[in-house]
Tab-separated table of C-alpha atoms in Angstrom:
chain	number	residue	atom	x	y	z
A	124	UNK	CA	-12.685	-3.472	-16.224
A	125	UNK	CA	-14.273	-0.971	-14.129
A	126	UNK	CA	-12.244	1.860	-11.909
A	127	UNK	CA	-11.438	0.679	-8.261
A	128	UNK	CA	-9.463	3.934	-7.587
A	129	UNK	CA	-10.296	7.390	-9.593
A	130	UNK	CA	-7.916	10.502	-8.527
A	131	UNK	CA	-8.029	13.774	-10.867
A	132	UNK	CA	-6.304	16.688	-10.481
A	133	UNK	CA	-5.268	16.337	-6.961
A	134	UNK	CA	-2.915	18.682	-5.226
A	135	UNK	CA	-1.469	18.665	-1.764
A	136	UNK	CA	0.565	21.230	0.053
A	137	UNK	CA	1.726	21.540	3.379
A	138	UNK	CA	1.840	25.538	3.702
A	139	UNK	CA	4.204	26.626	0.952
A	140	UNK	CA	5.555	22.852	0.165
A	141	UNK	CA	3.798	21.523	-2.933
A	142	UNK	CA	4.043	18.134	-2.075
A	143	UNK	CA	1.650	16.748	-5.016
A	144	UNK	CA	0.489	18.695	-8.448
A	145	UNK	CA	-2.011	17.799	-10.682
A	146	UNK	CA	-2.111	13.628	-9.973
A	147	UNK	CA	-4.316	11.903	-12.421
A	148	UNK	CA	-4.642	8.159	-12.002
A	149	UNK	CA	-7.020	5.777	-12.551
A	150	UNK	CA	-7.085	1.788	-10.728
A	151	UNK	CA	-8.506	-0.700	-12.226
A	152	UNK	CA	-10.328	-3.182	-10.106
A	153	UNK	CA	-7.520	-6.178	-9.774
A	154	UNK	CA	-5.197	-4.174	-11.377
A	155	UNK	CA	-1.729	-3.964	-9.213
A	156	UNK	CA	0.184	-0.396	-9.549
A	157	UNK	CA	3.516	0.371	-8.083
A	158	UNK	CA	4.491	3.716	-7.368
A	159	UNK	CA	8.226	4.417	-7.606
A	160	UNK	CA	10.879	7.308	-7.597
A	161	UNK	CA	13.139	9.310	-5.028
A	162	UNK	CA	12.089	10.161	-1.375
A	163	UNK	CA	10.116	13.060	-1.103
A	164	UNK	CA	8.275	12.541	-4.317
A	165	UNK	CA	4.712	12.395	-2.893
A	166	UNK	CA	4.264	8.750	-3.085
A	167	UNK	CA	3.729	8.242	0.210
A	168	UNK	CA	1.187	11.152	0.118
A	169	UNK	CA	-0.481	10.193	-2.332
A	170	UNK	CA	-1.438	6.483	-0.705
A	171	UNK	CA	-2.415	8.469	2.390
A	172	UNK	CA	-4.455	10.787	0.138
A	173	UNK	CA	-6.453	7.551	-0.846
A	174	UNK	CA	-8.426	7.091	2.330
A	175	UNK	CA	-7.859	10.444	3.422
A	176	UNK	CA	-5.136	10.274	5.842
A	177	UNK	CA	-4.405	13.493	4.649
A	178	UNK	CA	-6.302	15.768	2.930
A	179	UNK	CA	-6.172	16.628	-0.261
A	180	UNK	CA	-5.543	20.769	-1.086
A	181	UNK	CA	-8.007	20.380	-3.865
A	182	UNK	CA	-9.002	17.547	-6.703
A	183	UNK	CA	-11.656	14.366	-6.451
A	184	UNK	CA	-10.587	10.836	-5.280
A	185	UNK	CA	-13.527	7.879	-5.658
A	186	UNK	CA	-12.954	4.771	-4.287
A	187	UNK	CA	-15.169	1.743	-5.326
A	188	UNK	CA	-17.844	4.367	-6.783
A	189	UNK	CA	-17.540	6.589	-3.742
A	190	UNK	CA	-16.225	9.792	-3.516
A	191	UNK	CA	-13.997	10.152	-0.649
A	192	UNK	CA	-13.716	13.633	-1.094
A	193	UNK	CA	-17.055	14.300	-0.913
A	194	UNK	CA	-18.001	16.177	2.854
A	195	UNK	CA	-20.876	14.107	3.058
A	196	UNK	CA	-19.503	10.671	2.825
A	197	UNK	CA	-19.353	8.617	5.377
A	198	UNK	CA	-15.555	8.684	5.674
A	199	UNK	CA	-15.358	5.946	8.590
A	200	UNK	CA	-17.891	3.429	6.682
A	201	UNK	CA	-15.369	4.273	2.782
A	202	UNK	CA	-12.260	3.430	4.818
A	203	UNK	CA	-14.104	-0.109	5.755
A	204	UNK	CA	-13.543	-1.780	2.149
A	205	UNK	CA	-9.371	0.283	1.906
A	206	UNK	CA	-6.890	-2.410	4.082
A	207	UNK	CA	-3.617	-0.193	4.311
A	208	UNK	CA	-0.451	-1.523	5.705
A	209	UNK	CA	2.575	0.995	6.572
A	210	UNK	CA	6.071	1.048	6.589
A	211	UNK	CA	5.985	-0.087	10.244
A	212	UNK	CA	4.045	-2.423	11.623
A	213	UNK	CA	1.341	-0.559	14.086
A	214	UNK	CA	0.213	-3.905	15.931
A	215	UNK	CA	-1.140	-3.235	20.126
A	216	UNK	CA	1.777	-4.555	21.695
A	217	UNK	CA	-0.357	-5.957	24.537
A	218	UNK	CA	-2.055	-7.864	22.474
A	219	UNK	CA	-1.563	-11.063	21.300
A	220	UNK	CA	-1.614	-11.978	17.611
A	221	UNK	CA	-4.942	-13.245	17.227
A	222	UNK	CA	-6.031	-10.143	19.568
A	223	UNK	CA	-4.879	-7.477	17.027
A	224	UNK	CA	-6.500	-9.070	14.069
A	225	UNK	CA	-10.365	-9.508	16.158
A	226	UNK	CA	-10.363	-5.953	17.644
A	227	UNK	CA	-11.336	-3.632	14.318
A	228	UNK	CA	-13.384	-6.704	13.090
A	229	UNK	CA	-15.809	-6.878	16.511
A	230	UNK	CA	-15.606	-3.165	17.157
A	231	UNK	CA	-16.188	-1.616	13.814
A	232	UNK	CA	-18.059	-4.466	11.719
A	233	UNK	CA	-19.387	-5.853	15.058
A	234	UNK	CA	-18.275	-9.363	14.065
A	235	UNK	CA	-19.060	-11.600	16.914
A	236	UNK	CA	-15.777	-12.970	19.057
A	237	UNK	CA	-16.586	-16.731	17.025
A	238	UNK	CA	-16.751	-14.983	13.295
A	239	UNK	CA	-14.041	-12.647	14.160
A	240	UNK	CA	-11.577	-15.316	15.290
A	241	UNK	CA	-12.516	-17.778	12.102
A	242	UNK	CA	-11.591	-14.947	9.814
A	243	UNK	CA	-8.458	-13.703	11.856
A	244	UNK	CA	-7.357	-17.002	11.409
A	245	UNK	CA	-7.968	-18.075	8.084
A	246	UNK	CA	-5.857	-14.806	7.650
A	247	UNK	CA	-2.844	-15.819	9.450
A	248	UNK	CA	-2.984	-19.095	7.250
A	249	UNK	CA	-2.901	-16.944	4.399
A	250	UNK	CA	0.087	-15.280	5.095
A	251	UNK	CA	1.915	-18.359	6.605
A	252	UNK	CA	1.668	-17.521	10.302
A	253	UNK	CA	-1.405	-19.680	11.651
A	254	UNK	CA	1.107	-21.252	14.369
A	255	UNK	CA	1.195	-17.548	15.883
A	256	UNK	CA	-2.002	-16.383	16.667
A	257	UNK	CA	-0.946	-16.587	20.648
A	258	UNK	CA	2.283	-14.968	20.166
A	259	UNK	CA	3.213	-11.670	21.637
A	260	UNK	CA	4.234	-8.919	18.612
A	261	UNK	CA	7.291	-9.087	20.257
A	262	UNK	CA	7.755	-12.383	20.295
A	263	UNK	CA	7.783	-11.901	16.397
A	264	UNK	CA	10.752	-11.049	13.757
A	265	UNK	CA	9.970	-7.696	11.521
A	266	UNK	CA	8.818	-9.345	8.779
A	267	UNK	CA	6.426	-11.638	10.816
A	268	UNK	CA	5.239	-8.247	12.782
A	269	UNK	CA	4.423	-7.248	9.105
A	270	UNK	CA	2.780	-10.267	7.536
A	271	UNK	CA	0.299	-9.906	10.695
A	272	UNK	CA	-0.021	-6.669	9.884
A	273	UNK	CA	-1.600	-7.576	6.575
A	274	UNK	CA	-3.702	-9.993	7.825
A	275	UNK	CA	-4.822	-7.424	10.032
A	276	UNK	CA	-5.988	-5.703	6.752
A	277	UNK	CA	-7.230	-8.504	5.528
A	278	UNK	CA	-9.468	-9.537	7.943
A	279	UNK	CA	-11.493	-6.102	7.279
A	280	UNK	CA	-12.081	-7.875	4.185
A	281	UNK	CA	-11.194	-4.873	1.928
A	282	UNK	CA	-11.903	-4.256	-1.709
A	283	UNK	CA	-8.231	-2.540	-2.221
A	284	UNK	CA	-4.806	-2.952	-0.450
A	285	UNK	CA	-2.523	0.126	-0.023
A	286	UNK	CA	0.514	-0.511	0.433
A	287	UNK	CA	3.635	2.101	1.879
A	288	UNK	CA	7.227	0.775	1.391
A	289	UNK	CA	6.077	-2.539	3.308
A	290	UNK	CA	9.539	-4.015	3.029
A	291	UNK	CA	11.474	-0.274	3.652
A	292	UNK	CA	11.534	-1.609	7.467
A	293	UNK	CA	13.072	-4.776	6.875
A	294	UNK	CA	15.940	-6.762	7.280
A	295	UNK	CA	17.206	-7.483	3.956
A	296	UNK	CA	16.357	-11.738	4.510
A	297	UNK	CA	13.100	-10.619	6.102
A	298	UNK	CA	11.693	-9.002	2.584
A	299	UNK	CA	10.995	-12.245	0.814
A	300	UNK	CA	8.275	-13.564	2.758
A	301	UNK	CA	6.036	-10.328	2.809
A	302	UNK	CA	6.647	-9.792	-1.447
A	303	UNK	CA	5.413	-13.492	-1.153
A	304	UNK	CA	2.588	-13.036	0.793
A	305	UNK	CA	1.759	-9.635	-1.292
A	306	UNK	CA	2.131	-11.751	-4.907
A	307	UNK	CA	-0.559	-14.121	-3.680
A	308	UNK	CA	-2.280	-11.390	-3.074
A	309	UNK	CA	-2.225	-10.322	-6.464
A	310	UNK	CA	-2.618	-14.055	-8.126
A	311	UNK	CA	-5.802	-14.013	-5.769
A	312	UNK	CA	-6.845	-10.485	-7.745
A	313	UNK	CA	-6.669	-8.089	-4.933
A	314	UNK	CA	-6.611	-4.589	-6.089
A	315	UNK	CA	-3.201	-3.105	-5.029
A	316	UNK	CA	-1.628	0.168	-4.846
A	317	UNK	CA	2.056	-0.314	-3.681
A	318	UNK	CA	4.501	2.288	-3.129
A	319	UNK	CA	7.829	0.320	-3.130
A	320	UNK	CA	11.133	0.605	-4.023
A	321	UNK	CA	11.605	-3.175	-4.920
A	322	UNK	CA	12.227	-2.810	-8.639
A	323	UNK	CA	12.504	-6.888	-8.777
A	324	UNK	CA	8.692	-7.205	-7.126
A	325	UNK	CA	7.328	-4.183	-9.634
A	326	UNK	CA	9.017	-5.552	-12.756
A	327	UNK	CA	7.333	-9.288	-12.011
A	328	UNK	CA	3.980	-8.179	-10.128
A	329	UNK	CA	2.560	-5.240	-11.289
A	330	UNK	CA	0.417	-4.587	-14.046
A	331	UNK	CA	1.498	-0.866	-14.226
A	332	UNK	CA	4.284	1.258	-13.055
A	333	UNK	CA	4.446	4.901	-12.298
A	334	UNK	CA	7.359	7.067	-11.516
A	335	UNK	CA	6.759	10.103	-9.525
A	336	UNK	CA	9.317	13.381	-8.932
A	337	UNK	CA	8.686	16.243	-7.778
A	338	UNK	CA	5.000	15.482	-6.927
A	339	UNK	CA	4.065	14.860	-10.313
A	340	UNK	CA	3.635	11.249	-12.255
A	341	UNK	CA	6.663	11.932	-14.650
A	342	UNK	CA	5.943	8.536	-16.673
A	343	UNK	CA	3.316	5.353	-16.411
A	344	UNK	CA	3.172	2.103	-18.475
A	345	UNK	CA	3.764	-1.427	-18.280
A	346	UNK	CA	6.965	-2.423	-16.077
A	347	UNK	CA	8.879	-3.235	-19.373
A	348	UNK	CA	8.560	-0.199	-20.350
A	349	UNK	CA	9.101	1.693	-17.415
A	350	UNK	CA	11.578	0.132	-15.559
A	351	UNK	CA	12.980	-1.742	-18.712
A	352	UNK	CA	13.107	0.995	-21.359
A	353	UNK	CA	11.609	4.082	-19.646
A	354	UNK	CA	11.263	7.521	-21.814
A	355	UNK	CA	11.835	10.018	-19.671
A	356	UNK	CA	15.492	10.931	-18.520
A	357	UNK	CA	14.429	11.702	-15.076
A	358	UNK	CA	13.274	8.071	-14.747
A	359	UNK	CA	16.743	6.618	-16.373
A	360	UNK	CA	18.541	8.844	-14.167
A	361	UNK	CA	16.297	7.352	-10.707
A	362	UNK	CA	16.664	3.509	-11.695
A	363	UNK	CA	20.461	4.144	-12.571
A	364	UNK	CA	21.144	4.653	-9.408
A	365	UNK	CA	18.351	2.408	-7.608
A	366	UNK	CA	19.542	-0.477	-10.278
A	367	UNK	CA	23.198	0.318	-9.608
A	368	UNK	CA	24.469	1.715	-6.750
A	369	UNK	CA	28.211	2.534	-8.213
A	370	UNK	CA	26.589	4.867	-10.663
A	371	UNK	CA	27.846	8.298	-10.194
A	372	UNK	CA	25.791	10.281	-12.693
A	373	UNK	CA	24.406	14.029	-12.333
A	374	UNK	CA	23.710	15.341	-8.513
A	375	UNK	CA	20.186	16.687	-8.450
C-alpha cells in the first residue's frame, strides 16, 4: 500500500520549548492512525504540522507524493486534497448550513453554485444531517455543529482527514454520533489521522496506534498491542489513568 502521509525527522520548537523531536511516521493510504497520550505531548502539533499550520523547525513531511515542506510547493493547491476538522467547530455563523459547506468549494475549486450545492448535500446525507442544510449553526447542538463541520471537509473532497480531539468539545451524549460518522469514514477507506483520546473508538477503528510524550512517539503498533498490552511503562502509566480514573499511581 503506498504512503499517504511521510514525516521524518521532524522537530518543532516554539523558542526554547521543544514541542516535537525527531517524529518519524509513515500513513498508509486508507490506513486510520490514532494519536494518543497526555496534553502537551505534541499531538496536536504534529496534525497541524501536516498541512503546515505550523511550521516545522526542521525535517520533511510529503503528503500524497508532495512535499509540503518543500518552499516551492504550492502550499494553498497541497492543502486542497488534506480535510481537517478541529476541536471546535469553526463554521461562519451567518451562514446557513448549506452556506458554509458551498463557500471553499465555489471560491477555491470554483465549483459552480449547482455542483457545489449537490456535493454539500450529498455530504450532509453522509453524516446524517441532510434535514439541516437551512439551519443556522446556532440553531445546531455541538455535535451537529461538528458533523457539519466534517462535511465541510468533505465536500473539498480530500484524499486524507485530520482529525484534532473532534469529540474533546462535546457533551458526553453528543460523542456518539461524530465517532459514527468518523467509522464510516473509515469503512468507506478514508485515510485518517486522529488525535483522540477515545480509547474505545482507537481500540475498534484504527489500524495503528501511537502514543506520544514528551514530543516523541514513545510506542506504535496495532491497538491490541498498544492499548491492550503496551511495552513501554510510560504508556501503562497514561492508559491507567485514562482507563481508570481512581488510579492513583506515580505523579509525573
Amino acid at each position: 500500500m503506498s504512503a499517504m502521509i511521510e514525516i521524518s525527522g521532524l522537530d518543532k520548537s516554539f523558542g526554547s520549548l521543544e514541542v516535537l523531536r525527531g517524529i518519524d511516521l509513515t500513513v498508509r493510504r486508507g490506513e486510520v492512525v490514532c494519536v494518543i497520550g497526555p496534553s502537551g505531548s505534541g499531538k496536536s502539533t504534529l496534525l497541524r504540522c501536516v498541512n503546515l499550520l505550523e511550521q516545522p523547525t526542521k525535517g520533511r513531511i510529503a503528503v500524497d507524493g508532495v512535499e509540503v515542506t518543500d518552499p516551492d510547493t504550492d502550499l494553498d493547491a497541497a492543502r486542497r486534497h488534506i480535510g481537517m476538522v478541529f476541536q471546535g467547530f469553526n463554521l461562519f455563523s451567518h451562514l446557513t448550513v448549506l452556506e458554509n459547506l458551498t463557500v471553499a468549494q465555489r471560491k477555491v475549486l470554483r465549483r459552480d453554485r449547482a455542483e457545489a450545492d449537490r456535493v454539500a448535500r450529498e455530504n450532509l446525507d453522509r453524516v446524517g444531517l441532510a434535514e439541516k442544510a437551512d439551519s443556522m449553526p446556532a440553531q445546531l447542538s455541538g455535535g451537529q455543529q461538528q458533523r457539519v463541520a466534517i462535511a465541510r471537509a468533505l465536500s473539498m473532497n480530500p484524499n486524507v482527514m485530520l482529525f484534532d480531539e473532534p469529540t474533546s468539545a462535546l457533551d458526553p451524549e453528543l460523542v456518539g454520533d461524530v465517532l459514527g460518522v468518523m467509522r464510516g469514514l473509515a469503512d468507506e477507506g478514508m485515510t485518517m489521522l486522529v488525535v483522540t483520546h477515545e480509547m474505545q473508538f482507537a481500540r475498534e477503528v484504527a489500524d495503528r496506534v501511537l502514543f506520544m510524550d514528551g514530543g516523541v512517539v514513545v510506542e506504535q503498533g496495532p491497538p491490541a498491542e498498544v492499548i491492550g498490552d503496551p511495552k513501554e511503562e510510560r504508556t501503562r502509566t497514561f492508559l491507567s489513568r485514562v482507563l481508570d480514573p481512581t488510579h492513583t499511581g506515580p505523579k509525573d
